Coordinates of C-alpha atoms in Angstrom, one line a residue:
Chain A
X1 CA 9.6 -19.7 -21.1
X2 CA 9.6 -17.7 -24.2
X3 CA 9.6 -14.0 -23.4
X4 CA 8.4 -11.8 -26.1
X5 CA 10.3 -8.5 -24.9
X6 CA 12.7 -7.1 -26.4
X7 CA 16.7 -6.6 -24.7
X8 CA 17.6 -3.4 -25.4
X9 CA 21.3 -2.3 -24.6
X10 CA 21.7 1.7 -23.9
X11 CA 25.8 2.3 -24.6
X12 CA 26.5 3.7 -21.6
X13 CA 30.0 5.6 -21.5
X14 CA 28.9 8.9 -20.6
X15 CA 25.0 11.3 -20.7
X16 CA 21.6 10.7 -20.5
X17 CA 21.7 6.7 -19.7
X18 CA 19.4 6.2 -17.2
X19 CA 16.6 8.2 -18.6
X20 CA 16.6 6.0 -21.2
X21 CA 16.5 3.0 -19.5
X22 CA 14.0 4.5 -17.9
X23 CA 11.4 5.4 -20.8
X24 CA 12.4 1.7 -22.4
X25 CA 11.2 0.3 -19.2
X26 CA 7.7 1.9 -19.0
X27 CA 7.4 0.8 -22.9
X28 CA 7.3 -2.9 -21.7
X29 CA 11.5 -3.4 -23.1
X30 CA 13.3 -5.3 -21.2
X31 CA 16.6 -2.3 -20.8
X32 CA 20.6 -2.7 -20.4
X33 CA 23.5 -0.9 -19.8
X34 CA 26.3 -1.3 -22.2
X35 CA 29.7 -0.9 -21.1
X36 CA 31.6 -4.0 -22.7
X37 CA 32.4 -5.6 -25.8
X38 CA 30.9 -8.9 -24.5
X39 CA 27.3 -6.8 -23.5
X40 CA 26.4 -6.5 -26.6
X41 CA 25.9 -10.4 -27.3
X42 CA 22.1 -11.0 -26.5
X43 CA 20.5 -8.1 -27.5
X44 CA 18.0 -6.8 -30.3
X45 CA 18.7 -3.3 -30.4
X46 CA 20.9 -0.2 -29.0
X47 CA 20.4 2.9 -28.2
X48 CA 23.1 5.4 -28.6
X49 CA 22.7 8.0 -25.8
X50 CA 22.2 12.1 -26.0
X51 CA 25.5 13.4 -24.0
X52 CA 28.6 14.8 -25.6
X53 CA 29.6 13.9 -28.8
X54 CA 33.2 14.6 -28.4
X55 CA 33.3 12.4 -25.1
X56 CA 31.4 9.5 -26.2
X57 CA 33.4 8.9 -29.0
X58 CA 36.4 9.0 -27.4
X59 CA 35.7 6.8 -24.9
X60 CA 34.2 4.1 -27.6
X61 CA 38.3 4.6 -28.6
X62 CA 39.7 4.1 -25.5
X63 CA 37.1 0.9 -24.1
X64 CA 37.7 -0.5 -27.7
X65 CA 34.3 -0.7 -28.7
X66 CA 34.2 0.3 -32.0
X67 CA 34.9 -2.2 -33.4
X68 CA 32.0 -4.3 -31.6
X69 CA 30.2 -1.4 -32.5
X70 CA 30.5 -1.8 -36.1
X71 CA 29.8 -5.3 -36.0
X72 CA 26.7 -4.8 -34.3
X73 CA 25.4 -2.7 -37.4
X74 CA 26.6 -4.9 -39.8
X75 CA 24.7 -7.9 -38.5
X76 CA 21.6 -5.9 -39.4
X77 CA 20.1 -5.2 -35.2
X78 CA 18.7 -2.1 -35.1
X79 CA 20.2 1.2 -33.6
X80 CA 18.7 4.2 -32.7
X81 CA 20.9 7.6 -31.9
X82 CA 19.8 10.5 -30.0
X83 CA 21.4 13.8 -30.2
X84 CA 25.1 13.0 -29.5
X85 CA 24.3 9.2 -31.1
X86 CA 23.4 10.7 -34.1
X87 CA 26.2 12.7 -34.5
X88 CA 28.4 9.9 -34.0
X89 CA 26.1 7.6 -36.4
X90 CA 26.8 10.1 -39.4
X91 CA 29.5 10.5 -42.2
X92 CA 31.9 12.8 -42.5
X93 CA 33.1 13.3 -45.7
X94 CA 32.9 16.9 -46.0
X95 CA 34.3 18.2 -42.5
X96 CA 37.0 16.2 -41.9
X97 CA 37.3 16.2 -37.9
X98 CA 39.4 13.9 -35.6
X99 CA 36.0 13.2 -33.9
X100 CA 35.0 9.5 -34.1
X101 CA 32.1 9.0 -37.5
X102 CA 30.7 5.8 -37.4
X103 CA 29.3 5.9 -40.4
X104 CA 25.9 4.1 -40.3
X105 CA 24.2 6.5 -42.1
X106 CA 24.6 8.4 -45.3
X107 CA 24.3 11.8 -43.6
X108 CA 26.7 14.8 -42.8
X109 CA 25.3 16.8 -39.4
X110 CA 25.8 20.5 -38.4
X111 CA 27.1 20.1 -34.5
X112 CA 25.5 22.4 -32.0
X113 CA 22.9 23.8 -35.3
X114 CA 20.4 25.2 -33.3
X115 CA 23.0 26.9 -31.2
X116 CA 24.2 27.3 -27.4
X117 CA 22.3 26.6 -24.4
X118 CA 20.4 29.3 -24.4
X119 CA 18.5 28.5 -27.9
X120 CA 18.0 25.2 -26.7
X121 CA 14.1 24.7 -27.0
X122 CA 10.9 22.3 -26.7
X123 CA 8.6 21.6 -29.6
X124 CA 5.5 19.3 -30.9
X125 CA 7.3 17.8 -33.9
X126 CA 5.1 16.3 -37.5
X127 CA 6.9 12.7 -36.9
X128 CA 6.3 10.5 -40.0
X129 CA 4.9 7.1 -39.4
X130 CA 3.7 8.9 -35.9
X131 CA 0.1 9.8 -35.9
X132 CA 0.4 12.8 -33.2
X133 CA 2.9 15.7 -33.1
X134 CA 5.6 14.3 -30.6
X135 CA 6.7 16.3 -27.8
X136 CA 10.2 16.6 -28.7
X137 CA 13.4 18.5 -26.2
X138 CA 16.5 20.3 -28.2
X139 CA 19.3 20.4 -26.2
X140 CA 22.4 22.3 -28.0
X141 CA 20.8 20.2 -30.7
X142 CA 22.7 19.2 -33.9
X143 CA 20.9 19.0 -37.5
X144 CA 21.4 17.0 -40.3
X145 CA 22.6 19.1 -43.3
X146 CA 22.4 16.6 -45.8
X147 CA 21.4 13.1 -46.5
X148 CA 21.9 10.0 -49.0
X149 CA 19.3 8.8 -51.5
X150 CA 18.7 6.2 -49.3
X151 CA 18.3 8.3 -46.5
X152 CA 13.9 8.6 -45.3
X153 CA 13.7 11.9 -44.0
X154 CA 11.1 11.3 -40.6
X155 CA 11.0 14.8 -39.1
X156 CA 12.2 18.5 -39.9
X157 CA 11.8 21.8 -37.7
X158 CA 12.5 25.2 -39.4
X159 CA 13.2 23.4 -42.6
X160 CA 15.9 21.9 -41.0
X161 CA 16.3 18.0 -41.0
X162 CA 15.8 16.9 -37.4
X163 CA 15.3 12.8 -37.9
X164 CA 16.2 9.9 -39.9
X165 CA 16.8 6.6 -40.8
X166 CA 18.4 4.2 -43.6
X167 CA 18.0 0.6 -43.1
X168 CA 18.6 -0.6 -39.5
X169 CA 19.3 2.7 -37.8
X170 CA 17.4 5.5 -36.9
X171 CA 18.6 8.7 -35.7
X172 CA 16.9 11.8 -33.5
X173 CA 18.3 15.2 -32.5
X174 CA 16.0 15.4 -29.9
X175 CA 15.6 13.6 -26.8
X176 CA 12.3 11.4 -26.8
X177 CA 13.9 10.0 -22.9
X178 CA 13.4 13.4 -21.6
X179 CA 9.4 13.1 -21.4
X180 CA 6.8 11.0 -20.8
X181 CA 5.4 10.6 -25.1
X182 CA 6.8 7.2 -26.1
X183 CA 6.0 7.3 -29.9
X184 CA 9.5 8.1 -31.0
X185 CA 10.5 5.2 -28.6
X186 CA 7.6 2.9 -29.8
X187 CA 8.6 3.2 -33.1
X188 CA 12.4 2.5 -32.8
X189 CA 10.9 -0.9 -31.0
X190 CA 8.9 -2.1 -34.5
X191 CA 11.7 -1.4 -35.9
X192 CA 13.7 -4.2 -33.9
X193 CA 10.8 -6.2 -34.9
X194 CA 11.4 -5.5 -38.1
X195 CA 15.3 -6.1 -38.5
X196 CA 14.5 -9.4 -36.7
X197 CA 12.1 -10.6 -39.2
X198 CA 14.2 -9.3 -42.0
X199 CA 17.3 -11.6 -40.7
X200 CA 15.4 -14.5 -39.8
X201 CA 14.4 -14.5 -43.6
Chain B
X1 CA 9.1 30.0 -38.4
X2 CA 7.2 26.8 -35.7
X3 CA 6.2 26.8 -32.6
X4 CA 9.3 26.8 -29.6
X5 CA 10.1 27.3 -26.1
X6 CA 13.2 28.1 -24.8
X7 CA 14.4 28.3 -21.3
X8 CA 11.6 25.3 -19.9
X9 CA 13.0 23.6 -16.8
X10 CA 12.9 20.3 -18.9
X11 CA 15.3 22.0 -21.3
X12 CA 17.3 23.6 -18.5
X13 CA 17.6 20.6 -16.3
X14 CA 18.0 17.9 -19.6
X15 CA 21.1 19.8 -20.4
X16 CA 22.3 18.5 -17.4
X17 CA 21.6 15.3 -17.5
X18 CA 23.8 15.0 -21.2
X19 CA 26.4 15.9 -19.0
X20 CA 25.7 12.6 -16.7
X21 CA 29.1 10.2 -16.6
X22 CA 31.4 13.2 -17.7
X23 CA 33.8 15.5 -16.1
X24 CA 33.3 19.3 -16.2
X25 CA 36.8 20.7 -16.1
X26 CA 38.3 24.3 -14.7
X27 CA 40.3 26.0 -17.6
X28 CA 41.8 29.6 -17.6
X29 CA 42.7 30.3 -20.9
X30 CA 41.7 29.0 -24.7
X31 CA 44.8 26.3 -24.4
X32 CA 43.6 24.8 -21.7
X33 CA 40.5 24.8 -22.6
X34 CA 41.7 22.4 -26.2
X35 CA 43.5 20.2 -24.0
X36 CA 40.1 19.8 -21.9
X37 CA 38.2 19.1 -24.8
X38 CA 40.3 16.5 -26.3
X39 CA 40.9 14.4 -23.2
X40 CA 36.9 14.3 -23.5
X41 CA 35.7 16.7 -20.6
X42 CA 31.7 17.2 -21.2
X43 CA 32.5 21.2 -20.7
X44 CA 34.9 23.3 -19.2
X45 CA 34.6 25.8 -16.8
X46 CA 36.1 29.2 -17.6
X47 CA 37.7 31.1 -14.9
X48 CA 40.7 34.1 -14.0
X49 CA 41.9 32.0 -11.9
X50 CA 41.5 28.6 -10.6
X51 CA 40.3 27.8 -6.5
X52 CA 43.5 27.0 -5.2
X53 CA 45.3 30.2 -6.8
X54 CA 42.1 32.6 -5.6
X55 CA 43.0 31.2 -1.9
X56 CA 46.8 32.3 -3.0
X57 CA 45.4 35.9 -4.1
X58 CA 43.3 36.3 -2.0
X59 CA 41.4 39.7 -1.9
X60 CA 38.3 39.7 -3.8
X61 CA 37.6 36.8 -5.9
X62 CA 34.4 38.1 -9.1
X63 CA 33.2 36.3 -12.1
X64 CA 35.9 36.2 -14.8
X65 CA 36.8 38.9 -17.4
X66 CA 34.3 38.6 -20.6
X67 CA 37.4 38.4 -22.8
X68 CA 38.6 35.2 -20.9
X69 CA 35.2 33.2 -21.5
X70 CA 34.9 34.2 -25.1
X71 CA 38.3 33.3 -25.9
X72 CA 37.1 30.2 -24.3
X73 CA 33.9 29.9 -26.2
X74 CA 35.6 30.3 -29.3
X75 CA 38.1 27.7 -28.8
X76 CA 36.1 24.7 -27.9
X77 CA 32.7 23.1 -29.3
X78 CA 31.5 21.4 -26.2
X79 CA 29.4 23.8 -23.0
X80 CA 30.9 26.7 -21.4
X81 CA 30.2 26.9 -18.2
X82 CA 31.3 30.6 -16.3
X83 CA 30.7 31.9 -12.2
X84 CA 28.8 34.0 -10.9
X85 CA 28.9 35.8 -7.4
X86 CA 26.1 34.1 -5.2
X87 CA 23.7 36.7 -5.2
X88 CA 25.0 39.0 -8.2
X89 CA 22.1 39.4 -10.6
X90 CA 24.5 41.6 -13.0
X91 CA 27.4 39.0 -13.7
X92 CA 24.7 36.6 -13.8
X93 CA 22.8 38.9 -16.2
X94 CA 26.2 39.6 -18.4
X95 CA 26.9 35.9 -18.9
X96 CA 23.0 35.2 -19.6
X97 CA 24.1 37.5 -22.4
X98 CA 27.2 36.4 -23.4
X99 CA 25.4 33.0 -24.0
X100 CA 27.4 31.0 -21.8
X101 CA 26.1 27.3 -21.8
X102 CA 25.4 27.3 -17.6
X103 CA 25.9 29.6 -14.8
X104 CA 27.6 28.4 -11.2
X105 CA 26.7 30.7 -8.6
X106 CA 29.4 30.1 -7.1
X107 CA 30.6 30.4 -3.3
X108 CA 34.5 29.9 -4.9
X109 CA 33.9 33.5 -5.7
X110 CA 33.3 36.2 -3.0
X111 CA 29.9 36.5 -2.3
X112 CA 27.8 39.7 -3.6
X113 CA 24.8 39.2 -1.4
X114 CA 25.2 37.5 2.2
X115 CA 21.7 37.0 2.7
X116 CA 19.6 36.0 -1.0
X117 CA 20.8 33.6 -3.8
X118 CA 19.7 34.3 -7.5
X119 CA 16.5 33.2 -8.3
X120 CA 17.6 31.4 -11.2
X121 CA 14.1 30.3 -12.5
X122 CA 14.0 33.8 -13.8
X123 CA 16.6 32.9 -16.7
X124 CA 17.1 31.1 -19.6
X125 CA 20.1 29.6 -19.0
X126 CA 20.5 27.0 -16.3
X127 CA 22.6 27.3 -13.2
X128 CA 24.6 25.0 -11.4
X129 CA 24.9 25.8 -7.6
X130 CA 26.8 23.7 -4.4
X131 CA 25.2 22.1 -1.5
X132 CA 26.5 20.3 1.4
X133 CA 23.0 18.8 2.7
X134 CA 19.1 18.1 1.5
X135 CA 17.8 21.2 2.4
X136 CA 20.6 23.5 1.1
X137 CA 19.9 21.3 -2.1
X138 CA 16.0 22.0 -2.3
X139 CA 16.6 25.8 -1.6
X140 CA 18.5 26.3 -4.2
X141 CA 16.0 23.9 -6.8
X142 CA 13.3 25.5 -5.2
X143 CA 15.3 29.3 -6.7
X144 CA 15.6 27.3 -9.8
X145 CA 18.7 25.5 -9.8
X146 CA 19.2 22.7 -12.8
X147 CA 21.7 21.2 -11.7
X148 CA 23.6 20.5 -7.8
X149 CA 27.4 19.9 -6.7
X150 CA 28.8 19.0 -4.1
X151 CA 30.4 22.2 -2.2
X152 CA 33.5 20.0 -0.7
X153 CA 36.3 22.5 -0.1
X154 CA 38.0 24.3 -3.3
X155 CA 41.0 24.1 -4.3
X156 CA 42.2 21.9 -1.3
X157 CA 42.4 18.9 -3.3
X158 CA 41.5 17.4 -0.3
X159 CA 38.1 15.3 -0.8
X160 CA 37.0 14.9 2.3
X161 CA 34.7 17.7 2.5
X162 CA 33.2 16.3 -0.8
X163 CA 32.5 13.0 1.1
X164 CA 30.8 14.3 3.5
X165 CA 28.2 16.3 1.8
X166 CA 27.4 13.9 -0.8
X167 CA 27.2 11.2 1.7
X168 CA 24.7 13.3 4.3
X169 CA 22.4 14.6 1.3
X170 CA 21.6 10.8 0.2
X171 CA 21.5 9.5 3.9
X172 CA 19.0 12.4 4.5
X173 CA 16.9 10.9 1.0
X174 CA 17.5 7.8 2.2
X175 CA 15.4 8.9 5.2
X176 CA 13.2 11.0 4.0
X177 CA 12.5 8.3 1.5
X178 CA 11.2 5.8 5.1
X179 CA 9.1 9.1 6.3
X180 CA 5.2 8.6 6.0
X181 CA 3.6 11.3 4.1
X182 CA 2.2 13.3 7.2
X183 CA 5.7 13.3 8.8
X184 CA 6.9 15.6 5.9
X185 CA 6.0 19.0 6.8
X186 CA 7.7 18.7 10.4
X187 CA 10.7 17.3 8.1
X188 CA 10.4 20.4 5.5
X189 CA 11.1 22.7 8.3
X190 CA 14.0 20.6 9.8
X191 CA 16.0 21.1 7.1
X192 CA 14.2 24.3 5.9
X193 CA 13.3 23.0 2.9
X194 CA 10.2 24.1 0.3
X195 CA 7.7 21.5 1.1
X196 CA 6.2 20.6 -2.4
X197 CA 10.3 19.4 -2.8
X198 CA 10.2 17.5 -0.1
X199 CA 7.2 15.9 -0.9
X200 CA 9.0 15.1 -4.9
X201 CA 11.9 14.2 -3.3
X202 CA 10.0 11.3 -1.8
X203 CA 7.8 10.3 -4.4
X204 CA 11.4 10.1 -6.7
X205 CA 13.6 8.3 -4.3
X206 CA 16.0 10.9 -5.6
X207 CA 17.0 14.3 -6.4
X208 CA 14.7 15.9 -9.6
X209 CA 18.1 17.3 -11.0
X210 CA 21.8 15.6 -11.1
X211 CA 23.8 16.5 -8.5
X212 CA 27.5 16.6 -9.4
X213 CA 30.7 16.3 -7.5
X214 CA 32.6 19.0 -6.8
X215 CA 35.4 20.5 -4.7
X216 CA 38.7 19.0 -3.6
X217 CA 38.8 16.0 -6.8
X218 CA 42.4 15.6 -7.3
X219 CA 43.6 12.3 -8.4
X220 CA 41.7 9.5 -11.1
X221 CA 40.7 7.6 -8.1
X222 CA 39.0 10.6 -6.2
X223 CA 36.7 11.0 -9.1
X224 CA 35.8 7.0 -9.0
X225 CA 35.2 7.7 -5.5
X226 CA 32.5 10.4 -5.7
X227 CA 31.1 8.2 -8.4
X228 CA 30.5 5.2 -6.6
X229 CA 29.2 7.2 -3.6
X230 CA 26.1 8.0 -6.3
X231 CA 27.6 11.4 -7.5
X232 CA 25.9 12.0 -11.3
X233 CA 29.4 13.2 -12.5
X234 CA 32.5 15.1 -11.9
X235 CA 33.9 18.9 -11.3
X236 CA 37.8 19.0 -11.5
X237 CA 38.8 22.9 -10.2
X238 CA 42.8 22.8 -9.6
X239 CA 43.2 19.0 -9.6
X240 CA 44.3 18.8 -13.7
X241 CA 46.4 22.1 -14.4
X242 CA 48.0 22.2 -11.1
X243 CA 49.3 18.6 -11.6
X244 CA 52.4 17.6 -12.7
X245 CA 50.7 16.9 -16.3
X246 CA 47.4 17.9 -16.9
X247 CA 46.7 16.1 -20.5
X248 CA 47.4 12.9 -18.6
X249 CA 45.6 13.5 -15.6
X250 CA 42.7 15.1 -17.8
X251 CA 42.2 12.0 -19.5
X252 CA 42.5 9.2 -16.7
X253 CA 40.2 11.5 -14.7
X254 CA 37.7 10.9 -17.4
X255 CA 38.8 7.3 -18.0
X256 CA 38.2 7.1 -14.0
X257 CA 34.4 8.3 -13.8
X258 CA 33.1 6.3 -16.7
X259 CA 34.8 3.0 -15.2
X260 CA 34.7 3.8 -11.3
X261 CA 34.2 0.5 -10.5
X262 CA 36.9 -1.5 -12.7
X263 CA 39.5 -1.5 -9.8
X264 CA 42.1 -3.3 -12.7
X265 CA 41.6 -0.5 -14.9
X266 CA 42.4 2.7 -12.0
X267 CA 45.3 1.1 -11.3
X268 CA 46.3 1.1 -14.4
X269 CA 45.3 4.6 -15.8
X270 CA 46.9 6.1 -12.0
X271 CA 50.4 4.7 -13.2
X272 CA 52.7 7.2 -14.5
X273 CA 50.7 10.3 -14.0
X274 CA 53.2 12.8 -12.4
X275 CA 53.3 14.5 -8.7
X276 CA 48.8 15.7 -8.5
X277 CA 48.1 19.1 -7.2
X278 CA 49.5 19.6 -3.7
X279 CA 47.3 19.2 -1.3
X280 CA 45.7 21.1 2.0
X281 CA 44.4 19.9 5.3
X282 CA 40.9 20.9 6.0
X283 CA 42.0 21.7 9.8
X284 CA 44.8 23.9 8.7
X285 CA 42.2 26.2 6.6
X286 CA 41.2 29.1 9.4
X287 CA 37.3 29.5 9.2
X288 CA 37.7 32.7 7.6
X289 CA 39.4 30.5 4.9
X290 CA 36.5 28.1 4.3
X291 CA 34.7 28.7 0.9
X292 CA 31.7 26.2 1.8
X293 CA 30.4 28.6 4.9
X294 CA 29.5 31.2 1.8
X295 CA 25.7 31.1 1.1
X296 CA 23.2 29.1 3.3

């Protein structure tokens, strides 16, 4: 039998896992964890999770996944970074940091830009391509400082660039998992749709 | 400038949940706190002193000096977490405004108020507190609590007490969870818990906020324990800088609680780590001794 859902893998190392498998769930996906090199085989898209930056990235080191990772994005399946996934999907030409950059988009980010904890905040965000304000959750939320040419700006909030994407990856500092509006979510799955068509061509 | 609010419980208990999978570690000073960070702790916790050297001091044990946690704060880009007295509204107050990331009312500290916890849902910033059962739990969410830990016994380094609250507050779900809707009230007052929890508690099949491990983690495979007993994530108090070599331990302890059930792997990162933090025997502590008894 042919089933038309999509297998979405959530890397799951360390942060907010479960709520996305979750919110994929109640969308109709068909949700993973991601642990292993070999996990990433059969699916259509990943989600990079909200958590800690610093963390994450070095356990991607030290379960030698970056280099699966890397290949992932290069076969053109679509990723999607939230928060801490977004900071590890940008550049870093300008900060220099020993903090693991993947790279997948032409962006630098300000870490912790809306500040600490207690600045954290919630928000109905002007979402392009997204016909409603989304209910959008900061939490010790970075922004994006800067982006490519290539770069399509999707969101900002205080004139600050809060969402993203370039090709196959899309990037969030909020956390669409943390509520019950699925847009955000919804529109990362056309997106697989998309990348799929565009490699079967 | 838009429209925002601060201080929600979705924002307070979401911060939280980006700390799922990841271990929150004690630190005392701004070094510490740098070799917390880069062995990958979510946040660090900062402290005078930590558990096993308050029981050493003894006396009376009060949230940190200010200059401590900002050293802290300045040193490291992931959360600061700091203690609070159980019941002190000023130190809870001070490091609201000190913008510390999350407040533990604490029962490692000496408590300020025997009989009345904080009620937290008055702040902005989200506070951790212990539990050793499903109704201490839901008191303390139903005062506003983000977040839950295990009490165990700190700075013992001893995890048994750890076991055996995590293992009654998910056996007391668990039955909760088989209860039919008009047996709740009667079990509300059992454990003398709000009933409108109780009620969520069922409907989830789980806590509303992560509930942590915490007190007596000493060794890599302590911390895989906890984890595959259901614990969201990991305190270490004494167990890292009262080892042998705390960068080591620091980062298998982390390596540990992402992969607690890859038996190959623990026995690999548990080689060559060094003498852990001496232990205590729970039945060698006098009762006056025990830090779980503090708060209710």
């Amino acid at each position: 039998m042919v089933s038309m859902s999509k297998t979405i893998g959530v890397l799951d190392l360390q942060g907010a896992v479960s709520e996305h498998i979750r919110a994929l769930k109640k969308i109709g996906a068909n949700a993973v964890s991601v642990k292993k090199a070999e996990d990433f085989d059969n699916l259509d898209g990943l989600i990079i999770p909200g958590g800690e930056s610093t963390a994450i990235g070095r356990l991607i080191r030290e379960q030698k996944l970056e280099e699966r990772l890397r290949s992932f994005y290069s076969s053109g399946k679509a990723i999607f970074g939230t928060c801490a996934g977004l900071i590890l999907c940008s550049t870093d030409e300008s900060h220099t940091t020993d903090d693991l950059r993947l790279g997948f988009i032409d962006m630098e980010v300000e870490r912790n830009g809306f500040g600490r904890q207690v600045a954290s905040f919630e928000t109905a965000l002007e979402f392009a391509g997204i016909d409603h304000p989304v209910e959008a959750v900061f939490i010790r939320a970075p922004y994006i400082q800067s982006v490519g040419l290539d770069v399509k700006v999707l969101a900002t909030f205080d004139d600050k660039i809060v969402a993203a994407e370039q090709g196959n990856v899309l990037v969030t500092a909020h956390h669409p998992e943390l509520t019950e509006d699925y847009a955000v979510l919804n529109y990362f799955l056309k997106k697989i749709s998309q990348t799929i068509k565009v490699r079967e061509s | 400038m838009s429209d925002k609010i601060i201080g929600s419980t979705r924002v307070k208990r979401g911060m939280a949940k980006m700390q799922k999978g990841g271990v929150i570690m004690d630190v005392v000073n701004a070094e510490q706190a740098r070799i917390a960070e880069a062995a990958g702790a979510v946040a660090v916790m900062a402290l005078e002193r930590v558990p096993s050297d308050i029981r050493k001091a003894g006396g009376v044990a009060r949230m940190a000096n200010p200059t401590i946690i900002e050293e802290v704060m300045n040193a490291v880009s992931i959360p600061v977490m700091a203690k609070a007295r159980i019941g002190h509204i000023s130190e809870a107050r001070i490091l609201e405004a000190m913008g510390v990331d999350y407040i533990d009312e604490s029962e490692v500290l000496t408590p300020a108020d025997e009989e009345f916890h904080l009620l937290k849902s008055e702040y902005i910033v989200p506070f951790v507190c212990g539990c050793r059962d499903l109704g201490e739990a839901l008191r303390r969410i139903g005062e506003g609590a983000s977040m839950l830990r295990t009490k165990g016994e700190p700075g013992t380094g001893n995890i048994v007490e750890a076991v055996r609250h995590i293992r009654k507050v998910n056996s007391q779900i668990a039955v909760l969870s088989a209860k039919s809707d008009d047996e709740l009230m009667t079990f509300a007052r059992d454990i003398g818990a709000p009933y409108e929890l109780v009620k969520e508690v069922k409907e989830l099949g789980s806590l509303p906020v992560v509930n942590f491990a915490a007190g007596g983690v000493a060794t890599p495979a302590d911390a895989a324990l906890m984890m595959s007993l259901g614990a969201d994530g990991v305190f270490v108090g004494s167990g890292i800088f009262k080892s042998e070599s705390p960068e080591k331990f620091a980062r298998a302890i982390v390596q540990a609680t992402t992969n607690y059930e890859d038996y190959v792997l623990l026995a690999e990162i548990s080689k060559d780590l060094g003498e852990p933090m001496k232990g205590i025997e729970i039945s060698h502590l006098g009762e006056a001794e025990r830090m779980q008894e503090r708060g209710w």
